[in-house]
PDB file of C-alpha atoms in Angstrom:
ATOM      1  CA  GLY A 220    -140.555  46.462-176.661  1.00 62.00           C
ATOM      2  CA  ALA A 221    -137.723  48.253-178.038  1.00 82.00           C
ATOM      3  CA  VAL A 222    -135.171  47.347-175.613  1.00 89.00           C
ATOM      4  CA  VAL A 223    -131.369  48.123-176.124  1.00 94.00           C
ATOM      5  CA  SER A 224    -128.867  46.420-174.071  1.00 95.00           C
ATOM      6  CA  GLN A 225    -125.053  47.067-173.685  1.00 97.00           C
ATOM      7  CA  HIS A 226    -122.328  44.921-172.310  1.00 97.00           C
ATOM      8  CA  PRO A 227    -120.285  45.416-170.449  1.00 97.00           C
ATOM      9  CA  SER A 228    -122.002  47.857-168.005  1.00 95.00           C
ATOM     10  CA  ARG A 229    -118.685  48.856-166.514  1.00 96.00           C
ATOM     11  CA  VAL A 230    -115.167  48.275-167.518  1.00 97.00           C
ATOM     12  CA  ILE A 231    -111.797  49.211-166.124  1.00 97.00           C
ATOM     13  CA  CYS A 232    -108.635  48.827-168.268  1.00 96.00           C
ATOM     14  CA  LYS A 233    -104.943  49.850-168.199  1.00 96.00           C
ATOM     15  CA  SER A 234    -103.878  52.558-170.739  1.00 96.00           C
ATOM     16  CA  GLY A 235    -102.850  51.364-173.963  1.00 96.00           C
ATOM     17  CA  THR A 236    -105.187  48.377-173.963  1.00 96.00           C
ATOM     18  CA  SER A 237    -108.379  48.096-176.242  1.00 97.00           C
ATOM     19  CA  VAL A 238    -111.820  47.810-175.012  1.00 97.00           C
ATOM     20  CA  LYS A 239    -115.037  46.490-176.919  1.00 97.00           C
ATOM     21  CA  ILE A 240    -118.448  47.713-176.023  1.00 97.00           C
ATOM     22  CA  GLU A 241    -121.358  45.781-177.339  1.00 97.00           C
ATOM     23  CA  CYS A 242    -124.812  47.155-178.158  1.00 96.00           C
ATOM     24  CA  ARG A 243    -127.914  44.959-178.985  1.00 95.00           C
ATOM     25  CA  SER A 244    -131.432  45.727-179.881  1.00 93.00           C
ATOM     26  CA  LEU A 245    -133.131  42.855-178.231  1.00 92.00           C
ATOM     27  CA  ASP A 246    -136.684  42.844-179.875  1.00 87.00           C
ATOM     28  CA  PHE A 247    -136.297  44.658-182.905  1.00 87.00           C
ATOM     29  CA  GLN A 248    -134.107  45.184-185.994  1.00 87.00           C
ATOM     30  CA  ALA A 249    -132.131  48.209-186.200  1.00 86.00           C
ATOM     31  CA  THR A 250    -130.385  49.244-189.425  1.00 83.00           C
ATOM     32  CA  THR A 251    -129.240  52.458-187.655  1.00 88.00           C
ATOM     33  CA  MET A 252    -127.403  52.621-184.280  1.00 92.00           C
ATOM     34  CA  PHE A 253    -125.841  55.568-182.759  1.00 94.00           C
ATOM     35  CA  TRP A 254    -122.966  56.042-180.478  1.00 96.00           C
ATOM     36  CA  TYR A 255    -122.518  58.809-177.785  1.00 95.00           C
ATOM     37  CA  ARG A 256    -120.239  59.717-175.007  1.00 95.00           C
ATOM     38  CA  GLN A 257    -121.260  61.618-172.021  1.00 92.00           C
ATOM     39  CA  PHE A 258    -118.950  63.184-169.262  1.00 87.00           C
ATOM     40  CA  PRO A 259    -120.038  63.882-165.812  1.00 83.00           C
ATOM     41  CA  LYS A 260    -122.684  66.400-165.614  1.00 78.00           C
ATOM     42  CA  GLN A 261    -122.594  67.136-169.338  1.00 82.00           C
ATOM     43  CA  SER A 262    -124.863  66.128-172.212  1.00 85.00           C
ATOM     44  CA  LEU A 263    -124.668  63.395-174.700  1.00 90.00           C
ATOM     45  CA  MET A 264    -122.261  63.969-177.705  1.00 92.00           C
ATOM     46  CA  LEU A 265    -122.834  61.928-180.826  1.00 93.00           C
ATOM     47  CA  MET A 266    -119.864  60.210-181.863  1.00 95.00           C
ATOM     48  CA  ALA A 267    -120.903  58.351-184.897  1.00 94.00           C
ATOM     49  CA  THR A 268    -123.832  56.914-186.704  1.00 92.00           C
ATOM     50  CA  SER A 269    -123.542  53.248-187.241  1.00 89.00           C
ATOM     51  CA  ASN A 270    -125.460  51.783-190.486  1.00 87.00           C
ATOM     52  CA  GLU A 271    -125.664  47.995-190.897  1.00 85.00           C
ATOM     53  CA  GLY A 272    -123.552  46.790-193.696  1.00 83.00           C
ATOM     54  CA  SER A 273    -121.647  50.012-194.287  1.00 85.00           C
ATOM     55  CA  LYS A 274    -119.023  52.255-192.649  1.00 88.00           C
ATOM     56  CA  ALA A 275    -119.875  54.267-189.859  1.00 92.00           C
ATOM     57  CA  THR A 276    -120.424  58.062-190.172  1.00 92.00           C
ATOM     58  CA  TYR A 277    -118.199  59.950-187.688  1.00 95.00           C
ATOM     59  CA  GLU A 278    -118.867  63.449-186.059  1.00 93.00           C
ATOM     60  CA  GLN A 279    -116.189  66.069-186.602  1.00 93.00           C
ATOM     61  CA  GLY A 280    -113.414  65.667-184.046  1.00 93.00           C
ATOM     62  CA  VAL A 281    -114.006  61.957-183.476  1.00 95.00           C
ATOM     63  CA  GLU A 282    -111.007  59.848-184.710  1.00 94.00           C
ATOM     64  CA  LYS A 283    -112.370  56.914-186.627  1.00 92.00           C
ATOM     65  CA  ASP A 284    -109.169  54.798-186.265  1.00 94.00           C
ATOM     66  CA  LYS A 285    -109.308  55.168-182.444  1.00 96.00           C
ATOM     67  CA  PHE A 286    -112.880  54.448-182.190  1.00 97.00           C
ATOM     68  CA  LEU A 287    -113.821  51.535-184.480  1.00 95.00           C
ATOM     69  CA  ILE A 288    -117.359  50.892-185.002  1.00 94.00           C
ATOM     70  CA  ASN A 289    -118.698  47.653-186.597  1.00 91.00           C
ATOM     71  CA  HIS A 290    -122.488  47.087-187.264  1.00 89.00           C
ATOM     72  CA  ALA A 291    -122.319  43.553-188.501  1.00 82.00           C
ATOM     73  CA  SER A 292    -126.110  42.620-188.034  1.00 89.00           C
ATOM     74  CA  LEU A 293    -129.351  44.217-187.677  1.00 90.00           C
ATOM     75  CA  THR A 294    -129.163  43.682-183.978  1.00 92.00           C
ATOM     76  CA  LEU A 295    -125.502  44.164-183.082  1.00 94.00           C
ATOM     77  CA  SER A 296    -123.224  47.182-183.318  1.00 94.00           C
ATOM     78  CA  THR A 297    -119.812  47.267-181.387  1.00 95.00           C
ATOM     79  CA  LEU A 298    -117.474  50.014-180.489  1.00 97.00           C
ATOM     80  CA  THR A 299    -113.871  49.476-179.847  1.00 97.00           C
ATOM     81  CA  VAL A 300    -111.755  51.971-178.209  1.00 97.00           C
ATOM     82  CA  THR A 301    -108.355  51.264-179.352  1.00 96.00           C
ATOM     83  CA  SER A 302    -105.094  52.092-177.230  1.00 96.00           C
ATOM     84  CA  ALA A 303    -107.289  53.744-174.775  1.00 96.00           C
ATOM     85  CA  HIS A 304    -105.964  56.497-172.516  1.00 96.00           C
ATOM     86  CA  PRO A 305    -107.290  57.988-169.317  1.00 96.00           C
ATOM     87  CA  GLU A 306    -108.981  60.898-171.344  1.00 95.00           C
ATOM     88  CA  ASP A 307    -111.077  58.209-173.003  1.00 96.00           C
ATOM     89  CA  SER A 308    -112.686  57.571-169.581  1.00 96.00           C
ATOM     90  CA  SER A 309    -116.264  58.321-170.026  1.00 95.00           C
ATOM     91  CA  PHE A 310    -119.802  56.966-169.982  1.00 95.00           C
ATOM     92  CA  TYR A 311    -120.752  55.506-173.623  1.00 97.00           C
ATOM     93  CA  ILE A 312    -124.160  55.139-174.598  1.00 96.00           C
ATOM     94  CA  CYS A 313    -125.715  53.621-177.787  1.00 96.00           C
ATOM     95  CA  SER A 314    -128.984  54.083-179.140  1.00 94.00           C
ATOM     96  CA  ALA A 315    -131.038  52.157-181.930  1.00 91.00           C
ATOM     97  CA  ASN A 316    -133.743  53.431-184.196  1.00 84.00           C
ATOM     98  CA  SER A 317    -137.165  51.713-184.118  1.00 78.00           C
ATOM     99  CA  PRO A 318    -140.804  53.115-185.007  1.00 72.00           C
ATOM    100  CA  LEU A 319    -142.489  54.222-181.933  1.00 67.00           C
ATOM    101  CA  GLN A 320    -145.150  52.111-180.313  1.00 66.00           C
ATOM    102  CA  GLY A 321    -148.665  53.410-181.444  1.00 67.00           C
ATOM    103  CA  ASP A 322    -147.066  55.837-183.840  1.00 68.00           C
ATOM    104  CA  SER A 323    -145.121  54.105-186.823  1.00 66.00           C
ATOM    105  CA  SER A 324    -144.669  57.240-188.856  1.00 67.00           C
ATOM    106  CA  TYR A 325    -142.152  58.219-186.339  1.00 71.00           C
ATOM    107  CA  ASN A 326    -138.746  56.484-185.657  1.00 76.00           C
ATOM    108  CA  GLU A 327    -137.397  57.019-182.026  1.00 81.00           C
ATOM    109  CA  GLN A 328    -133.869  56.500-180.668  1.00 86.00           C
ATOM    110  CA  PHE A 329    -134.199  53.949-177.783  1.00 90.00           C
ATOM    111  CA  PHE A 330    -131.120  54.170-175.669  1.00 93.00           C
ATOM    112  CA  GLY A 331    -128.988  51.643-174.000  1.00 95.00           C
ATOM    113  CA  PRO A 332    -128.258  51.566-170.234  1.00 94.00           C
ATOM    114  CA  GLY A 333    -124.577  52.856-170.938  1.00 95.00           C
ATOM    115  CA  THR A 334    -121.094  51.573-170.379  1.00 97.00           C
ATOM    116  CA  ARG A 335    -118.863  53.355-167.906  1.00 96.00           C
ATOM    117  CA  LEU A 336    -115.175  53.165-169.100  1.00 97.00           C
ATOM    118  CA  THR A 337    -112.405  53.788-166.606  1.00 96.00           C
ATOM    119  CA  VAL A 338    -108.820  53.720-168.200  1.00 96.00           C
ATOM    120  CA  LEU A 339    -106.056  53.807-165.468  1.00 95.00           C
TER     121      LEU A 339
ATOM    122  CA  GLN B 200    -122.922  79.282-179.079  1.00 70.00           C
ATOM    123  CA  LYS B 201    -124.306  75.992-178.459  1.00 79.00           C
ATOM    124  CA  GLU B 202    -127.085  74.889-180.937  1.00 89.00           C
ATOM    125  CA  VAL B 203    -129.328  73.900-178.035  1.00 93.00           C
ATOM    126  CA  GLU B 204    -129.075  75.730-174.619  1.00 93.00           C
ATOM    127  CA  GLN B 205    -130.523  74.522-171.439  1.00 94.00           C
ATOM    128  CA  ASP B 206    -129.993  75.581-168.025  1.00 91.00           C
ATOM    129  CA  PRO B 207    -128.140  72.868-165.951  1.00 88.00           C
ATOM    130  CA  GLY B 208    -129.784  73.583-162.644  1.00 89.00           C
ATOM    131  CA  PRO B 209    -130.123  72.097-160.168  1.00 93.00           C
ATOM    132  CA  LEU B 210    -133.734  72.981-159.884  1.00 96.00           C
ATOM    133  CA  SER B 211    -135.032  71.911-156.465  1.00 96.00           C
ATOM    134  CA  VAL B 212    -138.796  71.793-155.832  1.00 96.00           C
ATOM    135  CA  PRO B 213    -141.116  70.570-153.028  1.00 97.00           C
ATOM    136  CA  GLU B 214    -143.091  67.293-153.542  1.00 97.00           C
ATOM    137  CA  GLY B 215    -146.547  68.348-155.460  1.00 97.00           C
ATOM    138  CA  ALA B 216    -145.089  71.519-157.081  1.00 97.00           C
ATOM    139  CA  ILE B 217    -145.152  72.023-160.836  1.00 97.00           C
ATOM    140  CA  VAL B 218    -141.587  71.667-162.308  1.00 97.00           C
ATOM    141  CA  SER B 219    -140.898  73.959-165.276  1.00 97.00           C
ATOM    142  CA  LEU B 220    -138.134  73.168-167.630  1.00 97.00           C
ATOM    143  CA  ASN B 221    -137.122  74.856-171.059  1.00 97.00           C
ATOM    144  CA  CYS B 222    -134.623  75.026-173.763  1.00 97.00           C
ATOM    145  CA  THR B 223    -133.754  77.568-176.450  1.00 97.00           C
ATOM    146  CA  TYR B 224    -132.185  76.669-179.798  1.00 96.00           C
ATOM    147  CA  SER B 225    -130.842  78.404-182.725  1.00 95.00           C
ATOM    148  CA  ASN B 226    -131.576  76.343-185.941  1.00 93.00           C
ATOM    149  CA  SER B 227    -134.876  76.985-187.225  1.00 92.00           C
ATOM    150  CA  ALA B 228    -134.781  73.833-189.265  1.00 91.00           C
ATOM    151  CA  PHE B 229    -135.536  71.541-186.357  1.00 92.00           C
ATOM    152  CA  GLN B 230    -138.904  70.024-186.681  1.00 91.00           C
ATOM    153  CA  TYR B 231    -139.015  67.287-183.782  1.00 91.00           C
ATOM    154  CA  PHE B 232    -138.479  68.132-180.302  1.00 94.00           C
ATOM    155  CA  MET B 233    -138.093  65.664-177.372  1.00 94.00           C
ATOM    156  CA  TRP B 234    -137.714  65.523-173.836  1.00 96.00           C
ATOM    157  CA  TYR B 235    -135.828  62.680-172.092  1.00 96.00           C
ATOM    158  CA  ARG B 236    -135.367  61.757-168.484  1.00 96.00           C
ATOM    159  CA  GLN B 237    -132.023  60.318-167.492  1.00 94.00           C
ATOM    160  CA  TYR B 238    -131.420  58.790-163.913  1.00 93.00           C
ATOM    161  CA  SER B 239    -128.000  58.670-162.579  1.00 88.00           C
ATOM    162  CA  ARG B 240    -125.552  56.235-164.606  1.00 83.00           C
ATOM    163  CA  LYS B 241    -128.558  55.279-167.000  1.00 89.00           C
ATOM    164  CA  GLY B 242    -129.342  55.680-170.478  1.00 91.00           C
ATOM    165  CA  PRO B 243    -131.936  58.366-171.398  1.00 93.00           C
ATOM    166  CA  GLU B 244    -135.521  57.488-171.789  1.00 92.00           C
ATOM    167  CA  LEU B 245    -138.053  59.216-174.119  1.00 90.00           C
ATOM    168  CA  LEU B 246    -140.820  61.099-172.119  1.00 93.00           C
ATOM    169  CA  MET B 247    -142.572  63.039-174.985  1.00 90.00           C
ATOM    170  CA  TYR B 248    -141.975  64.201-178.518  1.00 88.00           C
ATOM    171  CA  THR B 249    -143.551  67.073-180.356  1.00 90.00           C
ATOM    172  CA  TYR B 250    -143.767  67.908-183.932  1.00 87.00           C
ATOM    173  CA  SER B 251    -143.506  71.523-184.973  1.00 85.00           C
ATOM    174  CA  SER B 252    -145.219  74.175-182.590  1.00 86.00           C
ATOM    175  CA  GLY B 253    -147.868  73.400-180.387  1.00 87.00           C
ATOM    176  CA  ASN B 254    -148.615  71.668-177.041  1.00 92.00           C
ATOM    177  CA  LYS B 255    -148.827  67.972-176.181  1.00 93.00           C
ATOM    178  CA  GLU B 256    -150.015  66.559-172.908  1.00 95.00           C
ATOM    179  CA  ASP B 257    -149.231  63.036-171.414  1.00 93.00           C
ATOM    180  CA  GLY B 258    -150.381  62.403-167.889  1.00 96.00           C
ATOM    181  CA  ARG B 259    -148.382  64.774-165.706  1.00 97.00           C
ATOM    182  CA  PHE B 260    -146.297  66.005-168.394  1.00 97.00           C
ATOM    183  CA  THR B 261    -146.993  68.709-170.754  1.00 97.00           C
ATOM    184  CA  ALA B 262    -144.630  69.764-173.657  1.00 97.00           C
ATOM    185  CA  GLN B 263    -144.849  73.005-175.444  1.00 96.00           C
ATOM    186  CA  VAL B 264    -143.081  74.142-178.587  1.00 96.00           C
ATOM    187  CA  ASP B 265    -142.904  77.704-179.933  1.00 95.00           C
ATOM    188  CA  LYS B 266    -140.787  77.647-183.060  1.00 93.00           C
ATOM    189  CA  SER B 267    -141.361  81.402-183.693  1.00 93.00           C
ATOM    190  CA  SER B 268    -139.224  82.058-180.539  1.00 94.00           C
ATOM    191  CA  LYS B 269    -137.102  78.893-180.731  1.00 95.00           C
ATOM    192  CA  TYR B 270    -138.379  77.969-177.298  1.00 95.00           C
ATOM    193  CA  ILE B 271    -139.493  74.508-175.943  1.00 97.00           C
ATOM    194  CA  SER B 272    -140.788  73.775-172.494  1.00 97.00           C
ATOM    195  CA  LEU B 273    -141.670  70.644-170.353  1.00 98.00           C
ATOM    196  CA  PHE B 274    -144.045  71.034-167.359  1.00 98.00           C
ATOM    197  CA  ILE B 275    -144.395  68.317-164.759  1.00 98.00           C
ATOM    198  CA  ARG B 276    -147.443  68.618-162.574  1.00 97.00           C
ATOM    199  CA  ASP B 277    -147.769  67.061-159.037  1.00 97.00           C
ATOM    200  CA  SER B 278    -144.058  66.234-158.922  1.00 97.00           C
ATOM    201  CA  GLN B 279    -142.921  63.227-157.119  1.00 97.00           C
ATOM    202  CA  PRO B 280    -139.551  62.510-155.548  1.00 97.00           C
ATOM    203  CA  SER B 281    -139.306  59.629-158.143  1.00 96.00           C
ATOM    204  CA  ASP B 282    -139.253  62.628-160.794  1.00 97.00           C
ATOM    205  CA  SER B 283    -135.745  63.487-159.441  1.00 97.00           C
ATOM    206  CA  ALA B 284    -133.463  62.947-162.512  1.00 96.00           C
ATOM    207  CA  THR B 285    -131.696  64.963-165.197  1.00 95.00           C
ATOM    208  CA  TYR B 286    -133.942  65.962-167.978  1.00 97.00           C
ATOM    209  CA  LEU B 287    -132.723  66.440-171.531  1.00 96.00           C
ATOM    210  CA  CYS B 288    -134.197  68.361-174.338  1.00 97.00           C
ATOM    211  CA  ALA B 289    -133.323  67.122-177.852  1.00 95.00           C
ATOM    212  CA  MET B 290    -134.101  67.982-181.342  1.00 93.00           C
ATOM    213  CA  ARG B 291    -133.971  66.575-184.889  1.00 90.00           C
ATOM    214  CA  PHE B 292    -134.505  67.734-188.446  1.00 88.00           C
ATOM    215  CA  GLY B 293    -136.778  64.708-189.690  1.00 76.00           C
ATOM    216  CA  ALA B 294    -138.899  61.965-188.286  1.00 66.00           C
ATOM    217  CA  ALA B 295    -136.592  59.081-189.057  1.00 64.00           C
ATOM    218  CA  GLY B 296    -132.991  58.296-188.863  1.00 60.00           C
ATOM    219  CA  ASN B 297    -131.745  61.786-188.249  1.00 73.00           C
ATOM    220  CA  LYS B 298    -129.396  62.277-185.413  1.00 83.00           C
ATOM    221  CA  LEU B 299    -130.536  64.127-182.298  1.00 89.00           C
ATOM    222  CA  THR B 300    -128.941  67.308-180.921  1.00 91.00           C
ATOM    223  CA  PHE B 301    -129.193  67.518-177.139  1.00 93.00           C
ATOM    224  CA  GLY B 302    -129.348  70.229-174.566  1.00 94.00           C
ATOM    225  CA  GLY B 303    -126.917  70.174-171.603  1.00 92.00           C
ATOM    226  CA  GLY B 304    -129.501  68.590-169.441  1.00 94.00           C
ATOM    227  CA  THR B 305    -131.369  70.025-166.282  1.00 96.00           C
ATOM    228  CA  ARG B 306    -130.869  68.259-162.942  1.00 95.00           C
ATOM    229  CA  VAL B 307    -134.264  68.189-161.064  1.00 97.00           C
ATOM    230  CA  LEU B 308    -134.677  67.382-157.335  1.00 97.00           C
ATOM    231  CA  VAL B 309    -138.039  66.859-155.941  1.00 97.00           C
ATOM    232  CA  LYS B 310    -137.980  66.847-152.173  1.00 96.00           C
ATOM    233  CA  PRO B 311    -140.415  64.989-150.032  1.00 95.00           C
TER     234      PRO B 311
END
């Protein structure tokens, strides 16, 4: 259980175009999802917290008009990188909250497999 | 100074050896401490979590938390080549819904 998928797994686009990344919780409902980005050999940096039915909460330094997040249902959150530029090239990972199997008192973040974005 | 510090490695060990990983942190309000394993170009997967100070064992993995020293550890016994990955420590303030703060990750290589 607690499987999170992302689509696409890889995307290459031209500078100035917009790219949408989907994050789905496959076998559970997630009121809260998180979006991270990870540069090579670096750790995950939280970009924003996505709550179903409300506006996302962005971390300091993350441009909300550039990284549009929509959490329209309990199983789907989308991240749209608008007017992408080469510096936006990164590995984008989402996660979704779910109770841990065998320990319902603890909510764990289950991570998707990531989306590698390359902007030319 | 980063909130969570972790030696980036790489840490190279022979198969069967014990792998010792650790993180230090600065915010004493962290209550939950996690270890994730991340293979190349994949999302992290949870290995273990520990609440407050103490030890926790799961198979070949042992996690230790020393809140007084703001220091956490992960030990992997009888290491296997399949354990080669990047190990990330993470911590959070509460049990549900709070964001994670990650360490930089330690790359581990277990040689056959």
